[in-house]
Short mmCIF file of C-alpha atoms and ligand atoms in Angstrom, two decimals:
data_model
loop_
_atom_site.label_atom_id
_atom_site.label_comp_id
_atom_site.label_asym_id
_atom_site.label_seq_id
_atom_site.Cartn_x
_atom_site.Cartn_y
_atom_site.Cartn_z
CA MET G 205 -36.74 75.56 -120.13
CA ALA G 206 -36.27 74.51 -123.73
CA THR G 207 -37.98 77.18 -125.78
CA ILE G 208 -39.99 75.81 -128.63
CA GLU G 209 -38.34 77.29 -131.68
CA ASN G 210 -40.32 80.16 -133.15
CA GLU G 211 -43.03 79.68 -130.50
CA LEU G 212 -43.35 83.47 -130.19
CA LYS G 213 -42.56 84.38 -133.78
CA GLY G 214 -44.53 87.45 -134.87
CA LYS G 215 -45.03 88.60 -131.25
CA ARG G 216 -43.85 92.04 -130.18
CA ALA G 217 -42.57 92.37 -126.63
CA LEU G 218 -41.57 95.12 -124.21
CA VAL G 219 -39.56 94.25 -121.10
CA THR G 220 -38.74 96.99 -118.60
CA GLY G 221 -35.35 96.84 -116.86
CA GLY G 222 -33.74 94.48 -119.34
CA SER G 223 -30.14 95.68 -119.18
CA ARG G 224 -29.13 93.14 -116.52
CA GLY G 225 -30.40 90.50 -114.07
CA ILE G 226 -33.83 88.93 -114.45
CA GLY G 227 -34.96 91.39 -117.14
CA ALA G 228 -31.98 90.57 -119.37
CA ALA G 229 -32.73 86.82 -119.05
CA VAL G 230 -36.36 87.43 -120.01
CA VAL G 231 -35.25 89.45 -123.05
CA ARG G 232 -32.82 86.70 -124.15
CA GLN G 233 -35.45 83.99 -123.86
CA LEU G 234 -38.08 86.03 -125.72
CA LEU G 235 -35.56 86.60 -128.53
CA ASP G 236 -34.72 82.88 -128.58
CA ALA G 237 -38.43 82.11 -128.93
CA GLY G 238 -38.62 84.35 -132.01
CA ALA G 239 -40.23 87.49 -130.55
CA GLU G 240 -39.26 91.02 -131.50
CA VAL G 241 -38.16 92.70 -128.27
CA ILE G 242 -37.63 96.22 -126.97
CA THR G 243 -36.21 96.79 -123.53
CA THR G 244 -35.57 99.81 -121.38
CA ALA G 245 -33.42 101.02 -118.49
CA ARG G 246 -32.15 104.35 -117.27
CA SER G 247 -28.72 103.55 -118.69
CA ALA G 248 -27.64 100.91 -121.20
CA THR G 249 -24.91 98.51 -120.07
CA SER G 250 -22.65 96.03 -121.81
CA THR G 251 -24.90 93.22 -120.51
CA ALA G 252 -27.99 94.47 -122.39
CA PRO G 253 -28.90 91.53 -124.64
CA GLU G 254 -27.87 91.77 -128.27
CA GLY G 255 -30.71 91.64 -130.75
CA ALA G 256 -33.18 93.65 -128.67
CA GLY G 257 -34.11 97.26 -129.31
CA PHE G 258 -33.19 99.59 -126.47
CA VAL G 259 -34.91 102.76 -125.23
CA THR G 260 -33.44 104.83 -122.42
CA ALA G 261 -36.27 105.75 -120.05
CA ASP G 262 -37.02 106.10 -116.36
CA VAL G 263 -40.27 104.20 -115.78
CA ARG G 264 -40.83 105.89 -112.40
CA THR G 265 -42.22 109.00 -114.07
CA ARG G 266 -45.28 109.57 -116.24
CA ALA G 267 -43.05 111.35 -118.77
CA GLY G 268 -40.80 108.27 -118.90
CA ALA G 269 -43.75 105.92 -119.38
CA GLU G 270 -45.21 108.13 -122.13
CA ALA G 271 -41.88 108.39 -123.98
CA LEU G 272 -41.44 104.62 -123.75
CA ALA G 273 -44.95 103.85 -124.98
CA ALA G 274 -44.50 106.28 -127.89
CA ALA G 275 -41.15 104.69 -128.86
CA VAL G 276 -42.68 101.21 -128.72
CA ARG G 277 -45.66 102.24 -130.87
CA GLU G 278 -43.35 103.87 -133.38
CA ARG G 279 -40.86 100.99 -133.61
CA LEU G 280 -43.14 97.97 -133.17
CA GLY G 281 -46.62 99.35 -133.83
CA GLY G 282 -47.77 98.08 -130.41
CA VAL G 283 -47.01 95.21 -128.03
CA ASP G 284 -48.41 91.71 -127.58
CA ILE G 285 -46.25 90.84 -124.55
CA LEU G 286 -45.58 93.35 -121.78
CA VAL G 287 -43.25 92.39 -118.92
CA HIS G 288 -42.95 94.84 -116.01
CA ASN G 289 -39.63 93.84 -114.52
CA ALA G 290 -37.89 97.07 -113.42
CA GLY G 291 -38.08 97.20 -109.64
CA GLY G 292 -36.25 97.16 -106.34
CA ALA G 293 -35.51 99.37 -103.34
CA ARG G 294 -32.67 99.84 -100.90
CA PRO G 295 -33.19 98.50 -97.37
CA TYR G 296 -33.20 100.55 -94.17
CA LYS G 297 -32.43 99.62 -90.56
CA ASP G 298 -36.15 99.38 -89.75
CA ALA G 299 -39.49 100.73 -91.00
CA SER G 300 -39.24 103.97 -89.02
CA ALA G 301 -35.91 104.78 -90.72
CA ILE G 302 -37.43 104.73 -94.22
CA PRO G 303 -37.71 108.36 -95.37
CA ASP G 304 -40.86 109.70 -97.04
CA GLU G 305 -39.16 110.06 -100.40
CA GLU G 306 -38.11 106.38 -100.35
CA TRP G 307 -41.71 105.26 -99.71
CA GLN G 308 -42.75 107.42 -102.64
CA ASP G 309 -39.91 106.16 -104.83
CA ALA G 310 -40.67 102.50 -104.02
CA LEU G 311 -44.32 103.07 -104.96
CA GLU G 312 -43.42 104.80 -108.22
CA LEU G 313 -41.00 102.10 -109.35
CA ASN G 314 -42.63 98.92 -108.02
CA TYR G 315 -46.30 99.77 -108.50
CA LEU G 316 -47.24 102.99 -110.31
CA ALA G 317 -44.80 102.40 -113.18
CA SER G 318 -46.81 99.29 -114.11
CA VAL G 319 -50.16 101.04 -113.69
CA ARG G 320 -49.10 103.88 -116.01
CA LEU G 321 -47.53 101.72 -118.69
CA ASP G 322 -50.48 99.32 -118.70
CA SER G 323 -52.86 102.25 -119.11
CA LEU G 324 -50.86 103.39 -122.14
CA LEU G 325 -50.35 100.02 -123.84
CA ALA G 326 -53.27 97.80 -122.79
CA PRO G 327 -55.83 99.78 -124.88
CA GLY G 328 -54.01 98.61 -128.04
CA MET G 329 -54.23 95.03 -126.79
CA ARG G 330 -57.94 95.50 -126.14
CA GLU G 331 -58.48 96.68 -129.70
CA ARG G 332 -56.61 93.66 -131.06
CA ARG G 333 -58.34 91.41 -128.49
CA THR G 334 -55.12 89.67 -127.57
CA GLY G 335 -52.21 90.30 -125.22
CA MET G 336 -50.20 89.08 -122.26
CA ILE G 337 -49.00 91.14 -119.32
CA VAL G 338 -46.66 89.96 -116.54
CA HIS G 339 -45.94 91.92 -113.37
CA ILE G 340 -42.78 90.93 -111.51
CA SER G 341 -43.45 91.09 -107.77
CA SER G 342 -41.44 89.44 -104.97
CA ALA G 343 -41.90 86.39 -102.75
CA ALA G 344 -40.79 88.70 -99.91
CA VAL G 345 -44.41 89.96 -99.89
CA LEU G 346 -45.21 86.67 -98.10
CA THR G 347 -43.03 87.63 -95.11
CA PRO G 348 -42.93 91.46 -94.97
CA MET G 349 -40.11 92.84 -92.80
CA GLY G 350 -39.33 96.34 -91.50
CA PRO G 351 -36.18 97.08 -93.54
CA PHE G 352 -38.05 96.36 -96.79
CA LEU G 353 -41.61 97.48 -95.96
CA HIS G 354 -41.64 100.30 -98.53
CA TYR G 355 -40.73 97.67 -101.16
CA THR G 356 -42.99 94.78 -100.11
CA ALA G 357 -45.99 97.09 -99.50
CA ALA G 358 -45.61 98.46 -103.04
CA LYS G 359 -45.27 94.94 -104.48
CA ALA G 360 -48.35 93.82 -102.49
CA ALA G 361 -50.30 96.67 -104.10
CA LEU G 362 -48.99 95.53 -107.48
CA GLU G 363 -50.25 91.97 -106.88
CA ASN G 364 -53.72 93.19 -105.93
CA TYR G 365 -53.82 95.50 -108.96
CA SER G 366 -52.59 92.72 -111.26
CA ARG G 367 -55.40 90.38 -110.17
CA GLY G 368 -58.01 93.12 -110.68
CA LEU G 369 -56.64 94.04 -114.10
CA ALA G 370 -56.72 90.36 -115.09
CA LEU G 371 -60.46 90.21 -114.40
CA GLU G 372 -61.10 93.47 -116.26
CA LEU G 373 -59.14 92.44 -119.36
CA ALA G 374 -60.08 88.73 -119.54
CA PRO G 375 -63.16 89.37 -121.74
CA PHE G 376 -60.80 90.95 -124.30
CA GLY G 377 -58.54 87.90 -124.53
CA ILE G 378 -55.77 89.56 -122.53
CA ARG G 379 -54.07 87.50 -119.82
CA VAL G 380 -52.48 89.27 -116.81
CA ASN G 381 -50.33 87.37 -114.33
CA THR G 382 -47.73 87.94 -111.63
CA VAL G 383 -44.40 86.17 -111.12
CA SER G 384 -42.92 86.42 -107.62
CA PRO G 385 -39.22 85.54 -107.45
CA GLY G 386 -37.45 84.41 -104.30
CA ARG G 387 -33.77 85.15 -103.80
CA VAL G 388 -32.16 85.44 -107.22
CA ALA G 389 -28.47 86.13 -107.81
CA THR G 390 -28.56 89.38 -109.80
CA PRO G 391 -26.55 92.62 -109.51
CA GLY G 392 -29.49 94.39 -107.83
CA GLY G 393 -30.37 91.45 -105.57
CA GLU G 394 -26.80 90.97 -104.35
CA GLU G 395 -26.31 94.69 -103.70
CA THR G 396 -29.52 94.84 -101.66
CA ARG G 397 -28.62 91.79 -99.58
CA GLU G 398 -25.10 93.10 -98.90
CA GLU G 399 -26.54 96.43 -97.74
CA TRP G 400 -29.06 94.62 -95.53
CA ALA G 401 -26.29 92.49 -93.97
CA ARG G 402 -24.30 95.65 -93.27
CA LEU G 403 -27.28 97.38 -91.62
CA SER G 404 -28.23 94.37 -89.52
CA GLU G 405 -24.59 93.51 -88.76
CA GLY G 406 -25.35 89.98 -89.92
CA PRO G 407 -23.32 87.67 -92.15
CA ALA G 408 -22.56 89.13 -95.58
CA ARG G 409 -23.84 85.98 -97.23
CA VAL G 410 -26.66 83.69 -96.07
CA ASN G 411 -26.04 80.14 -97.20
CA ALA G 412 -28.80 79.23 -99.65
CA ASP G 413 -28.36 75.54 -98.78
CA ASP G 414 -29.61 76.29 -95.25
CA THR G 415 -32.61 78.44 -96.14
CA THR G 416 -33.85 77.28 -99.53
CA PRO G 417 -35.40 73.80 -99.70
CA LEU G 418 -34.10 73.32 -103.25
CA GLY G 419 -30.60 74.14 -101.98
CA ARG G 420 -29.47 77.07 -104.11
CA ASP G 421 -30.19 80.66 -105.00
CA GLY G 422 -32.37 81.28 -108.01
CA ARG G 423 -30.88 82.13 -111.37
CA SER G 424 -32.35 84.82 -113.57
CA GLU G 425 -33.22 82.08 -116.07
CA ASP G 426 -35.42 80.34 -113.46
CA ILE G 427 -37.64 83.42 -113.41
CA ALA G 428 -37.46 83.94 -117.18
CA ASP G 429 -38.69 80.35 -117.64
CA ALA G 430 -41.90 81.18 -115.76
CA VAL G 431 -42.39 84.39 -117.74
CA LEU G 432 -41.89 82.58 -121.05
CA PHE G 433 -44.41 79.95 -120.07
CA LEU G 434 -46.96 82.67 -119.31
CA ALA G 435 -46.16 84.40 -122.62
CA SER G 436 -46.84 81.23 -124.57
CA GLU G 437 -50.13 79.68 -125.58
CA ARG G 438 -49.32 76.83 -123.18
CA ALA G 439 -50.60 79.21 -120.49
CA GLY G 440 -53.72 80.01 -122.52
CA TRP G 441 -56.09 79.36 -119.59
CA LEU G 442 -54.01 81.16 -116.95
CA THR G 443 -54.90 84.64 -115.83
CA GLY G 444 -54.94 86.47 -112.48
CA SER G 445 -52.43 84.01 -111.06
CA ASN G 446 -49.26 84.60 -109.06
CA ILE G 447 -46.50 82.08 -109.74
CA VAL G 448 -44.02 82.03 -106.84
CA VAL G 449 -40.58 80.90 -108.09
CA ASP G 450 -38.45 80.67 -104.95
CA GLY G 451 -36.97 77.19 -104.54
CA GLY G 452 -39.62 76.56 -101.86
CA GLU G 453 -38.21 79.19 -99.48
CA PHE G 454 -41.17 81.39 -98.57
CA PRO G 455 -44.22 80.15 -96.64
CA ARG G 456 -47.48 79.86 -98.61
CA GLY G 457 -50.64 80.95 -96.80
P1 LIG U 261 -31.43 94.53 -111.05
O1 LIG U 261 -31.29 95.69 -110.11
O2 LIG U 261 -30.31 93.58 -111.15
O3 LIG U 261 -31.83 95.09 -112.50
C1 LIG U 261 -32.87 96.04 -112.57
C2 LIG U 261 -33.09 96.48 -113.99
O4 LIG U 261 -34.12 97.48 -114.00
C3 LIG U 261 -31.86 97.13 -114.62
O5 LIG U 261 -31.89 96.93 -116.00
C4 LIG U 261 -32.07 98.61 -114.28
O6 LIG U 261 -31.28 99.43 -115.14
C5 LIG U 261 -33.58 98.72 -114.51
N1 LIG U 261 -34.21 99.82 -113.80
C6 LIG U 261 -34.12 100.11 -112.48
N2 LIG U 261 -34.81 101.22 -112.20
C7 LIG U 261 -35.36 101.63 -113.36
C8 LIG U 261 -36.17 102.73 -113.73
N3 LIG U 261 -36.55 103.64 -112.83
N4 LIG U 261 -36.56 102.86 -115.03
C9 LIG U 261 -36.17 101.95 -115.95
N5 LIG U 261 -35.41 100.89 -115.67
C10 LIG U 261 -34.99 100.74 -114.38
O7 LIG U 261 -32.79 93.81 -110.58
P2 LIG U 261 -33.22 92.24 -110.52
O8 LIG U 261 -32.96 91.59 -111.81
O9 LIG U 261 -32.67 91.70 -109.26
O10 LIG U 261 -34.79 92.39 -110.26
C11 LIG U 261 -35.73 92.42 -111.31
C12 LIG U 261 -37.13 92.38 -110.70
O11 LIG U 261 -37.26 91.22 -109.88
C13 LIG U 261 -37.46 93.58 -109.80
O12 LIG U 261 -38.80 93.95 -109.97
C14 LIG U 261 -37.24 93.04 -108.39
O13 LIG U 261 -38.01 93.72 -107.43
C15 LIG U 261 -37.71 91.59 -108.58
N6 LIG U 261 -37.16 90.67 -107.59
C16 LIG U 261 -35.80 90.39 -107.56
C17 LIG U 261 -35.31 89.51 -106.62
C18 LIG U 261 -33.86 89.16 -106.54
O14 LIG U 261 -33.46 88.47 -105.58
N7 LIG U 261 -33.01 89.56 -107.46
C19 LIG U 261 -36.19 88.88 -105.61
C20 LIG U 261 -37.58 89.23 -105.75
C21 LIG U 261 -38.03 90.10 -106.71
P3 LIG U 261 -30.90 100.96 -114.69
O15 LIG U 261 -30.39 100.89 -113.28
O16 LIG U 261 -29.84 101.38 -115.69
O17 LIG U 261 -32.13 101.77 -114.82
#
């Protein structure tokens, strides 16, 4: 998507998990649109976008969320755009093979991390009576499967929470939406699919031409485009929605 130059100038943004993959694309596009951006991951990598501030934090813990919120308040004074992108989980052979700690971990990363960070940063948005929050879910919620149930169940909770938060915050001029990616070629996505293929003894690579109506895997930029649209005033009457960006792959109910 062509960003409108300086469309987000003066906006302060936080993107979780921006050192690679979808998060890094979101950070790059926010910077291109003129926003001031901080991102976070457990470890910085060479692919972390230049021009963004970086805070090392683990968003799965309350301590990590609190440290991140404090750093953002100190460096930016608050946030106008909050993108919850950090997420994922490793697959198992079937649902019964998923250990307790992995259910817990999937919930912490894919659901509770957003709840905690929103509770720390949304009050500032309420005071300023403006803000935009995006939760990154997954189109896999539409077809939950045993090997990923810890992940899709946590993302389903996130979607329900996101819709409820949207209704609560709408009177304060804060928009809350979800973006649900389909299969996107990222380091995390590829690793997960390779592990799944190994567990299921299936082909290492499913041909996207056969399974995706639009004939290719998603790119991180495809997802960032949707996030940038939501961050802009062009989406000024959009809240509580879930935009599925999946090349047409997953069934809509
Ligand atoms: P990647 O695994 O490629 O990147 C994940 C990013 O999040 C990295 O920067 C990683 O850095 C960071 N991160 C992971 N765990 C934590 C943590 N506990 N605290 C802070 N940062 C963390 O993921 P993708 O780009 O593939 O996925 C991004 C989002 O999109 C996720 O929510 C995922 O569920 C969703 N999604 C992805 C799909 C895909 O096919 N790629 C499909 C559907 C949804 P570090 O490891 O250093 O912490």
